[in-house]
Tab-separated table of C-alpha atoms in Angstrom:
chain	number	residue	atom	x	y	z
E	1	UNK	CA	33.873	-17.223	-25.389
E	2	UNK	CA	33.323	-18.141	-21.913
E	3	UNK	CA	35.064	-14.536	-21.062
E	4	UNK	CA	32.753	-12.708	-22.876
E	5	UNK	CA	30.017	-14.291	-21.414
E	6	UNK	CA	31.006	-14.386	-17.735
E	7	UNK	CA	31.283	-10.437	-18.687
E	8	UNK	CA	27.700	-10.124	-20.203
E	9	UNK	CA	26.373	-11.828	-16.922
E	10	UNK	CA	27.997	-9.134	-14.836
E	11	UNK	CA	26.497	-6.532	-17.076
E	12	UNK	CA	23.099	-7.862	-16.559
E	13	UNK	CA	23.142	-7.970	-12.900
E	14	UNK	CA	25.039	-4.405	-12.943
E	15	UNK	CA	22.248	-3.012	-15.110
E	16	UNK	CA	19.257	-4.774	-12.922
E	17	UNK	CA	21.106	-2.908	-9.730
E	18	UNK	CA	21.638	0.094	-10.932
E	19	UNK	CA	17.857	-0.221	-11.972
E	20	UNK	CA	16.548	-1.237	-8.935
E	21	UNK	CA	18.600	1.368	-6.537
E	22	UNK	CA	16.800	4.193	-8.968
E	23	UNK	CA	13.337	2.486	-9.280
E	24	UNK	CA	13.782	2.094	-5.193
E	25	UNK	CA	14.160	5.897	-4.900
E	26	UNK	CA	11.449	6.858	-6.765
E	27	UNK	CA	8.744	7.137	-4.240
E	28	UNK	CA	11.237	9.102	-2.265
E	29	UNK	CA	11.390	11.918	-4.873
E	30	UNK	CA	8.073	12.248	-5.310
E	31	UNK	CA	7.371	12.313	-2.000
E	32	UNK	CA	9.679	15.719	-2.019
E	33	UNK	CA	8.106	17.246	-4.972
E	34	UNK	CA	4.612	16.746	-3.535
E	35	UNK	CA	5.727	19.377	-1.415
E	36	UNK	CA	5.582	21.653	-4.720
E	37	UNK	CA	2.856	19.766	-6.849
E	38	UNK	CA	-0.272	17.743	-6.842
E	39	UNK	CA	0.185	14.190	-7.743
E	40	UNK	CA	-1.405	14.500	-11.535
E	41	UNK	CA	1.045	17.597	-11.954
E	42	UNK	CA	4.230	15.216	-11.302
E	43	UNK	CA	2.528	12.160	-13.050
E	44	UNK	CA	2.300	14.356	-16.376
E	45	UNK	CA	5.597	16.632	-16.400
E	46	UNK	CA	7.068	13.148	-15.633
E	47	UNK	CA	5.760	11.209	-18.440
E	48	UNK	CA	5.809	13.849	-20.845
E	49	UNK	CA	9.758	14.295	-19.936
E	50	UNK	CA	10.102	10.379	-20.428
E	51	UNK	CA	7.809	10.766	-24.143
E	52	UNK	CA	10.820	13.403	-25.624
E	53	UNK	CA	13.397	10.913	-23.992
E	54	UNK	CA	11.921	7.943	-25.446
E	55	UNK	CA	11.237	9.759	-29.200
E	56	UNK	CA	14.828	10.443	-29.153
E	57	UNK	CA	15.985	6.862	-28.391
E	58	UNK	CA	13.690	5.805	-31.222
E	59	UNK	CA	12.140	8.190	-33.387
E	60	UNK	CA	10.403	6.018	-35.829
E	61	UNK	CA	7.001	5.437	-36.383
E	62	UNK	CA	5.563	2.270	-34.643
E	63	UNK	CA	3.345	0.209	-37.320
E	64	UNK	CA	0.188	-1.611	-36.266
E	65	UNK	CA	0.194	-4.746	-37.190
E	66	UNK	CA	-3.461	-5.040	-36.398
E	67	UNK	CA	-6.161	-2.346	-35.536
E	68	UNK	CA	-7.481	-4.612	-32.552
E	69	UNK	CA	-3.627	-4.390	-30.587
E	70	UNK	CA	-4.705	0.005	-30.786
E	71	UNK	CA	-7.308	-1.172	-28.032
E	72	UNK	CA	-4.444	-3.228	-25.354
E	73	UNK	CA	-2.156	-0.225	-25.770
E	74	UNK	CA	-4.391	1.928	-25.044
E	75	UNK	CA	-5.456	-0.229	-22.000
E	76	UNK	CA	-1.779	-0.443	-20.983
E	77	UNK	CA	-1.428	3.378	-20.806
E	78	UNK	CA	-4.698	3.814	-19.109
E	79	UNK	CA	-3.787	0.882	-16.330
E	80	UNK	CA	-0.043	0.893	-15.807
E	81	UNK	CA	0.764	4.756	-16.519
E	82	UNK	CA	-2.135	6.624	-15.605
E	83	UNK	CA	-3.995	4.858	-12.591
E	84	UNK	CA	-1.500	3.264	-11.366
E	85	UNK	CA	0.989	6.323	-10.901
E	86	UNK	CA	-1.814	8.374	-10.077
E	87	UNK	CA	-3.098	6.643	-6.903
E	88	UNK	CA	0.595	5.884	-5.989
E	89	UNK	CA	0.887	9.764	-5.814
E	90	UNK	CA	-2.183	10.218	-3.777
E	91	UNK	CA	-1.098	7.812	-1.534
E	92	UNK	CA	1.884	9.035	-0.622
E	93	UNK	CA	0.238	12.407	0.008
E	94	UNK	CA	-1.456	9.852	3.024
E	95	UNK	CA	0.765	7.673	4.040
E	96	UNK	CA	4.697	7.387	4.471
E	97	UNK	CA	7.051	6.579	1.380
E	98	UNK	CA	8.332	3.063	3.240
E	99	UNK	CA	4.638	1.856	3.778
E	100	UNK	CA	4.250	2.695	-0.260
E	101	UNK	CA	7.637	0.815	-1.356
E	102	UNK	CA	7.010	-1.995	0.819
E	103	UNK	CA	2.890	-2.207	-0.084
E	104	UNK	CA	3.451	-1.726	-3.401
E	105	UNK	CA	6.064	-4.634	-3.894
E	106	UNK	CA	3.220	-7.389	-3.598
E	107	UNK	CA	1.912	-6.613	-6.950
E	108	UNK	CA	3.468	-9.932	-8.184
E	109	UNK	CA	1.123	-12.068	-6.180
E	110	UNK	CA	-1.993	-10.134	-7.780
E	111	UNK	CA	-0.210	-10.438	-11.100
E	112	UNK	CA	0.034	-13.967	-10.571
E	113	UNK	CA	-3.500	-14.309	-9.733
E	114	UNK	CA	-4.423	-12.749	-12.630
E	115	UNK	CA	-2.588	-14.633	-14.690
E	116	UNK	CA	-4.189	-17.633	-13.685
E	117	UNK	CA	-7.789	-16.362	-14.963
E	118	UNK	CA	-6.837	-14.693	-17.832
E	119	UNK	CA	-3.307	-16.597	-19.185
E	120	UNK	CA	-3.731	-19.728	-17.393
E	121	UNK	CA	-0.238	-19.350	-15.973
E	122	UNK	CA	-0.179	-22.117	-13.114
E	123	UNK	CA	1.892	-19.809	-11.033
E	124	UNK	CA	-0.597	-18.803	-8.432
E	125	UNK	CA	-1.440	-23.078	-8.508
E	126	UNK	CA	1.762	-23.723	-6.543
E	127	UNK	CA	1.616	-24.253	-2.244
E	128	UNK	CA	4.996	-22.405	-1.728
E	129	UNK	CA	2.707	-19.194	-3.399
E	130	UNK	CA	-0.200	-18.964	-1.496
E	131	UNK	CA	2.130	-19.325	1.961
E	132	UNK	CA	4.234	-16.567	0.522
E	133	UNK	CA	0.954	-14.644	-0.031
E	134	UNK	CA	-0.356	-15.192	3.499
E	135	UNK	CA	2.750	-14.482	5.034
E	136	UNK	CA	3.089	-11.064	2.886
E	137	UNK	CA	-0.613	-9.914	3.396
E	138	UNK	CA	0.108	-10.254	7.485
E	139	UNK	CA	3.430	-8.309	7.335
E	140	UNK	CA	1.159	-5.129	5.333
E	141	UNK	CA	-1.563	-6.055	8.269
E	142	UNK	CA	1.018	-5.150	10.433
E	143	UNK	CA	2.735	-2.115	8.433
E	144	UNK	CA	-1.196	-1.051	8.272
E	145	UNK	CA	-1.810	-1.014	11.733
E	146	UNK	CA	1.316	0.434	13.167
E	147	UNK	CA	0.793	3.555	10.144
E	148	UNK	CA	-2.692	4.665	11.913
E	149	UNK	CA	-1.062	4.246	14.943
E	150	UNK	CA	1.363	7.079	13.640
E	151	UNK	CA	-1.114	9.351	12.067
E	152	UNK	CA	-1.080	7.906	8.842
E	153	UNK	CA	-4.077	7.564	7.128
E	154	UNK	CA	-5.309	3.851	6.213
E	155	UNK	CA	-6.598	5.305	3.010
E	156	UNK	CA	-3.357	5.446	2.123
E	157	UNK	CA	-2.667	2.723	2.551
E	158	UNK	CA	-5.536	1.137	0.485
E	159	UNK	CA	-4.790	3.077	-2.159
E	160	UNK	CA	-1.382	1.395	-2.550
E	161	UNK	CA	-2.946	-1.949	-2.672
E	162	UNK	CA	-5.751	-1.159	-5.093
E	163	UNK	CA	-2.683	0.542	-7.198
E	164	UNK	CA	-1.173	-3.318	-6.760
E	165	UNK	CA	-4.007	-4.802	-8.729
E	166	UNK	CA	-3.764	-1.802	-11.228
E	167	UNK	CA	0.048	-3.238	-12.052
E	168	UNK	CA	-1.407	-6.188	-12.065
E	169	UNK	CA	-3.753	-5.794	-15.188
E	170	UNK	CA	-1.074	-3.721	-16.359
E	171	UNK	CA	1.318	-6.610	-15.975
E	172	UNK	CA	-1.064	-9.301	-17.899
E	173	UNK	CA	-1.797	-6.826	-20.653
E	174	UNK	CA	1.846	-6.035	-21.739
E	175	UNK	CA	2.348	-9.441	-21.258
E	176	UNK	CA	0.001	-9.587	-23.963
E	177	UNK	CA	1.539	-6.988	-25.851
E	178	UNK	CA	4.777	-8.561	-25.766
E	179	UNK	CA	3.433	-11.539	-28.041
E	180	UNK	CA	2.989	-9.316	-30.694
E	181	UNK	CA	6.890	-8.740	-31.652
E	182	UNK	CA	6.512	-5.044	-31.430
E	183	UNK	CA	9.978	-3.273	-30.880
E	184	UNK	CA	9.872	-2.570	-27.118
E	185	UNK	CA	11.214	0.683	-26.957
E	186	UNK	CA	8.028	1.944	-29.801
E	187	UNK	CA	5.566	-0.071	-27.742
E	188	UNK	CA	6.565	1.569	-24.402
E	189	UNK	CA	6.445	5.001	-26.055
E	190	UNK	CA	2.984	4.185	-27.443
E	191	UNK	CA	1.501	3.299	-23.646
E	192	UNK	CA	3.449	6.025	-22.743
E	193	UNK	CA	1.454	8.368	-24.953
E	194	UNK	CA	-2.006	6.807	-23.810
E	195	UNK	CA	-1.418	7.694	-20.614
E	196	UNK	CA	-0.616	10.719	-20.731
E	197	UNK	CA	-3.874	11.029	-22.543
E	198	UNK	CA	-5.734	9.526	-19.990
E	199	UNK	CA	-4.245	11.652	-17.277
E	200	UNK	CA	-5.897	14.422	-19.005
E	201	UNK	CA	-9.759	14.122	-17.901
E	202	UNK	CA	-7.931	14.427	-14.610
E	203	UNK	CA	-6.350	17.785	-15.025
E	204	UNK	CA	-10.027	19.159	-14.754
E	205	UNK	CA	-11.126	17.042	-12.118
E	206	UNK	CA	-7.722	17.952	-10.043
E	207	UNK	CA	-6.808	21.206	-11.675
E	208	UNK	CA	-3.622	22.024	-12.990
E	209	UNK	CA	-1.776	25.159	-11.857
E	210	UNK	CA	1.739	23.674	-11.709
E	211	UNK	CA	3.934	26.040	-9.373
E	212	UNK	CA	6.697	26.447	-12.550
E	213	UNK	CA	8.610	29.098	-10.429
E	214	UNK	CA	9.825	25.864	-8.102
E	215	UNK	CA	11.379	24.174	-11.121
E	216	UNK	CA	14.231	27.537	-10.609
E	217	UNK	CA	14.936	25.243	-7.683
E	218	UNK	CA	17.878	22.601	-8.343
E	219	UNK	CA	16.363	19.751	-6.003
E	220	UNK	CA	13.007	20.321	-7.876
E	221	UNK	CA	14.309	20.361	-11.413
E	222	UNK	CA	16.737	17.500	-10.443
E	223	UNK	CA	13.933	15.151	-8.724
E	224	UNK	CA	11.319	15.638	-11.757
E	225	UNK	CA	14.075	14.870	-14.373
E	226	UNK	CA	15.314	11.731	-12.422
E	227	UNK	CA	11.726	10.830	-12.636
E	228	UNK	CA	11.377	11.863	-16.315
E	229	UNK	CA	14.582	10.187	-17.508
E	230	UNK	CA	15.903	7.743	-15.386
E	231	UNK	CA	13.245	6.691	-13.422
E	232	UNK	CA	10.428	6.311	-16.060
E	233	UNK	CA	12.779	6.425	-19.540
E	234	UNK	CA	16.532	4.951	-18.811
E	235	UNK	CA	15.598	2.669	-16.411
E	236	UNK	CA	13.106	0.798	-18.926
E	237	UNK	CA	15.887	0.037	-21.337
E	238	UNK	CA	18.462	-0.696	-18.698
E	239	UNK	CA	15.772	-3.041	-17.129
E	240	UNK	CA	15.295	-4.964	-20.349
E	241	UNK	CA	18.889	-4.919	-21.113
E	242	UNK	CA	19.538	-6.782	-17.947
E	243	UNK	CA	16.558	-9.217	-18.794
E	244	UNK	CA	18.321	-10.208	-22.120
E	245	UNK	CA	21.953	-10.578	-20.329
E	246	UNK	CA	20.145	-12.773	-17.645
E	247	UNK	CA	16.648	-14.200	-18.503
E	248	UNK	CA	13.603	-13.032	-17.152
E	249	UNK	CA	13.534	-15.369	-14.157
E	250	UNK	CA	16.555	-14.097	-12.489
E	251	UNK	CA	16.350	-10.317	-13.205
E	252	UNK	CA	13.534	-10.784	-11.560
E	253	UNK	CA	14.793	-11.413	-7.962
E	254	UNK	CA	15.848	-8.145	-8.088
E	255	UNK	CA	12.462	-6.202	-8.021
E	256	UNK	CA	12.386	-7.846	-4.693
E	257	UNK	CA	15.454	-5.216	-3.341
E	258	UNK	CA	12.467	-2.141	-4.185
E	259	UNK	CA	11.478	-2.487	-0.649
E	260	UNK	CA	14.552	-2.407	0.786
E	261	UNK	CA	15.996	0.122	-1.357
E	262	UNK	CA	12.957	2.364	-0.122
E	263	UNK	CA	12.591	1.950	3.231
E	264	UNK	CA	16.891	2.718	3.588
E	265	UNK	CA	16.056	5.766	1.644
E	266	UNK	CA	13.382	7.185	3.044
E	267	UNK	CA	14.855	6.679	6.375
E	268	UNK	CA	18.367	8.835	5.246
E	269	UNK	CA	16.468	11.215	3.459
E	270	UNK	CA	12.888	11.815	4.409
E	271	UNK	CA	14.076	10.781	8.206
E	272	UNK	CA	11.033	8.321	8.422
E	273	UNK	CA	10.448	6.281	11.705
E	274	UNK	CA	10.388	2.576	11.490
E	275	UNK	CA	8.991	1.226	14.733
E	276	UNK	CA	9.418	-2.018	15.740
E	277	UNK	CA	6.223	-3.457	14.607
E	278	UNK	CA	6.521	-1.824	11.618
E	279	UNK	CA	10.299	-3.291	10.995
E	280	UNK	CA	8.646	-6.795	12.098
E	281	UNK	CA	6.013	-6.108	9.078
E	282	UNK	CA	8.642	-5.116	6.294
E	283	UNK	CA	10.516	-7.897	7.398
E	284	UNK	CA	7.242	-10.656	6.911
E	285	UNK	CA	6.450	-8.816	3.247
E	286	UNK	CA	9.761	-9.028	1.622
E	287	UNK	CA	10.205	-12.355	3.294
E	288	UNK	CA	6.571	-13.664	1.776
E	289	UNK	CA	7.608	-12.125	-1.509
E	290	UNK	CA	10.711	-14.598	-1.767
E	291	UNK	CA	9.035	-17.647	-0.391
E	292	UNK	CA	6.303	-16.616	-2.880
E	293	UNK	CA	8.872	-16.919	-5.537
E	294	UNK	CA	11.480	-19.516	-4.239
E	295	UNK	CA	9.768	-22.831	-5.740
E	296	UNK	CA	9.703	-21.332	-8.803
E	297	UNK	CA	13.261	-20.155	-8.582
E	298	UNK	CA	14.363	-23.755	-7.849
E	299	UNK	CA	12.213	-25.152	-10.639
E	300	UNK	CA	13.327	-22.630	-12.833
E	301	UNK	CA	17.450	-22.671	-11.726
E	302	UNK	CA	18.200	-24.394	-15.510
E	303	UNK	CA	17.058	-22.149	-17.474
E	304	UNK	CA	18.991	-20.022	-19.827
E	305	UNK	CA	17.983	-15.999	-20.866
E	306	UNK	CA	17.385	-17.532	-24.587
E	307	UNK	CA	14.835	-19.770	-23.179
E	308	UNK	CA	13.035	-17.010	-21.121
């Protein structure tokens, strides 16, 4: 018994890895097939490649329990699929893919935040938090800075952080979601389908003239279905897989390797510059997000995944 156990632990940190070195790499693909497409163009072959995936995991019907829980999928799609995706992509049409992986990993402290107003989760209550937060904020200060000083425009910067608080209603509303028993892999299809809706006010405002002839090419095709797939579909049920094997509280130490995982990439593949300054900046953010997190780690270190 303990065998089998010992062996689903290993599974569920082998699953959150693999997870985490895709999720990672994800800004660095679409930072390649921007040179092909506009950012709505990749945010809706992408989701409408993880739709079919997900309809063929689970083809049945999702059932409303109530007409009311129509309205926070809807918001779901609109927040954590649409916007949030969507100013990530414009952002990285501004600003470097390391400054977007790094920037964008904060999203827990807004999350937090808003948690506190809306849940009443104490999280964003606790000292070790906001020190975490200040130390975090001053590492992007620094990323900030040191990206105009390479060309990079700040906008792009601010769009990453606005995309932060995006996840961040995102986060509290499937939170929300997630109290109503649905089956996950139905409910994620459903925001799924919302946003793709909602992207489509911004085909007109964007256009979209999608340059098909590029998908002939083997590192476009290949980037836009690891999106599609793994990135957007595979990755959501090996995530959750590795939440069950594990609990939620230590899968999620994990999303704090994103960073990492992006800033290694994009310097191998994209051959992005990390100054010094910059490095110092990284270095402050990830360490803000753990010290951010630590307390509760400690507090949390009994629990179990059934008691997650």
């Amino acid at each position: 018994m303990q065998l089998q156990t010992n062996r689903d632990l290993r599974k569920g940190h082998l699953a959150a890895l693999v997870t985490i070195l895709l999720w990672g790499t994800t800004y660095i693909s679409t930072k390649i097939l921007l040179k092909e497409f506009q950012p709505v163009e990749i945010l809706l072959l992408r989701y409408v490649i993880a739709l079919g995936v997900l309809f063929l995991l689970r083809p049945k019907r999702l059932k409303l329990q109530c007409r009311k829980h129509e309205l926070y999928f809807a918001l779901a799609g609109l927040t954590g699929v649409c916007m949030y995706y969507l100013l990530e992509n414009i952002a990285l049409t501004m600003t470097s893919a390391s400054n977007v992986g790094v920037i964008g990993a904060v999203s827990p402290f807004f999350t937090a935040i808003f948690a506190l107003f809306i849940l009443k989760d104490p999280t964003a209550r606790r000292p070790g938090f906001f020190i975490g937060f200040a130390v975090a904020i001053f590492g992007i200060g620094l990323i900030t800075f040191q990206g105009a000083a390479m060309g990079f425009h700040l906008a792009g910067d601010l769009l990453v952080i606005l995309s932060t608080m995006v996840w961040a209603c995102y986060s509290v509303v499937s939170r929300i979601i997630g109290d109503f028993g649905y089956p996950t892999v139905q409910a994620t299809r459903r925001m799924f389908l919302y946003g793709i809706l909602f992207m489509l006010p911004f085909l007109k405002i964007f256009g979209f003239h999608p340059n098909l002839s590029a998908l002939s090419e083997p590192v476009v095709l290949g980037n836009l279905i690891f999106l599609g797939v793994g990135a957007s579909a595979l990755c959501f049920v090996s995530w959750n897989y590795a939440v069950i094997r594990l609990g939620a509280v230590k899968t999620s130490v994990y999303i704090y390797l994103i960073p990492v995982v992006t800033v290694l990439a994009a310097v191998i593949v994209l051959h992005e510059r990390i100054t010094f300054w910059s490095g110092v900046g990284i270095v402050l953010t990830i360490s803000g997000l753990f010290l951010s997190q630590g307390l509760r780690l400690k507090e949390k270190s009994g629990d179990t995944p059934e008691s997650q």
